[in-house]
JSON list of C-alpha atoms in Angstrom, two decimals:
[
{"chain": "A", "resi": 24, "resn": "MET", "atom": "CA", "xyz": [-74.93, -137.39, 49.99]},
{"chain": "A", "resi": 25, "resn": "GLY", "atom": "CA", "xyz": [-75.16, -134.87, 47.08]},
{"chain": "A", "resi": 26, "resn": "LEU", "atom": "CA", "xyz": [-78.62, -134.04, 48.12]},
{"chain": "A", "resi": 27, "resn": "LEU", "atom": "CA", "xyz": [-77.72, -133.34, 51.78]},
{"chain": "A", "resi": 28, "resn": "LYS", "atom": "CA", "xyz": [-74.95, -131.09, 50.62]},
{"chain": "A", "resi": 29, "resn": "ARG", "atom": "CA", "xyz": [-77.20, -129.13, 48.32]},
{"chain": "A", "resi": 30, "resn": "LYS", "atom": "CA", "xyz": [-79.69, -128.81, 51.20]},
{"chain": "A", "resi": 31, "resn": "ARG", "atom": "CA", "xyz": [-77.01, -127.47, 53.49]},
{"chain": "A", "resi": 32, "resn": "ASN", "atom": "CA", "xyz": [-75.87, -124.97, 50.84]},
{"chain": "A", "resi": 33, "resn": "ILE", "atom": "CA", "xyz": [-79.43, -123.69, 50.49]},
{"chain": "A", "resi": 34, "resn": "CYS", "atom": "CA", "xyz": [-79.60, -123.29, 54.30]},
{"chain": "A", "resi": 35, "resn": "GLU", "atom": "CA", "xyz": [-76.35, -121.28, 54.33]},
{"chain": "A", "resi": 36, "resn": "LEU", "atom": "CA", "xyz": [-77.79, -119.09, 51.47]},
{"chain": "A", "resi": 37, "resn": "GLU", "atom": "CA", "xyz": [-80.99, -118.48, 53.34]},
{"chain": "A", "resi": 38, "resn": "PHE", "atom": "CA", "xyz": [-79.09, -117.70, 56.54]},
{"chain": "A", "resi": 39, "resn": "ALA", "atom": "CA", "xyz": [-76.89, -115.28, 54.77]},
{"chain": "A", "resi": 40, "resn": "ALA", "atom": "CA", "xyz": [-79.93, -113.61, 53.22]},
{"chain": "A", "resi": 41, "resn": "LEU", "atom": "CA", "xyz": [-81.58, -113.39, 56.63]},
{"chain": "A", "resi": 42, "resn": "LYS", "atom": "CA", "xyz": [-78.54, -111.93, 58.15]},
{"chain": "A", "resi": 43, "resn": "THR", "atom": "CA", "xyz": [-78.33, -109.22, 55.41]},
{"chain": "A", "resi": 44, "resn": "VAL", "atom": "CA", "xyz": [-81.97, -108.34, 55.92]},
{"chain": "A", "resi": 45, "resn": "LEU", "atom": "CA", "xyz": [-81.43, -107.99, 59.71]},
{"chain": "A", "resi": 46, "resn": "ASP", "atom": "CA", "xyz": [-78.31, -105.91, 59.20]},
{"chain": "A", "resi": 47, "resn": "LYS", "atom": "CA", "xyz": [-80.25, -103.58, 56.89]},
{"chain": "A", "resi": 48, "resn": "THR", "atom": "CA", "xyz": [-83.14, -103.32, 59.24]},
{"chain": "A", "resi": 49, "resn": "ARG", "atom": "CA", "xyz": [-80.67, -102.44, 62.05]},
{"chain": "A", "resi": 50, "resn": "LEU", "atom": "CA", "xyz": [-79.13, -99.80, 60.01]},
{"chain": "A", "resi": 51, "resn": "GLU", "atom": "CA", "xyz": [-82.47, -98.17, 59.11]},
{"chain": "A", "resi": 52, "resn": "LEU", "atom": "CA", "xyz": [-83.51, -98.18, 62.74]},
{"chain": "A", "resi": 53, "resn": "GLU", "atom": "CA", "xyz": [-80.22, -96.48, 63.71]},
{"chain": "A", "resi": 54, "resn": "VAL", "atom": "CA", "xyz": [-80.57, -93.84, 61.10]},
{"chain": "A", "resi": 55, "resn": "LYS", "atom": "CA", "xyz": [-84.18, -93.00, 62.42]}
]
């Protein structure tokens, strides 16, 4: 159970990081 929870936390972190990258990319595209 602990392992599953840790795995889910990592997925959430990766998802948040991906979302941040996408937001940054969109901002850069809008500036250009």
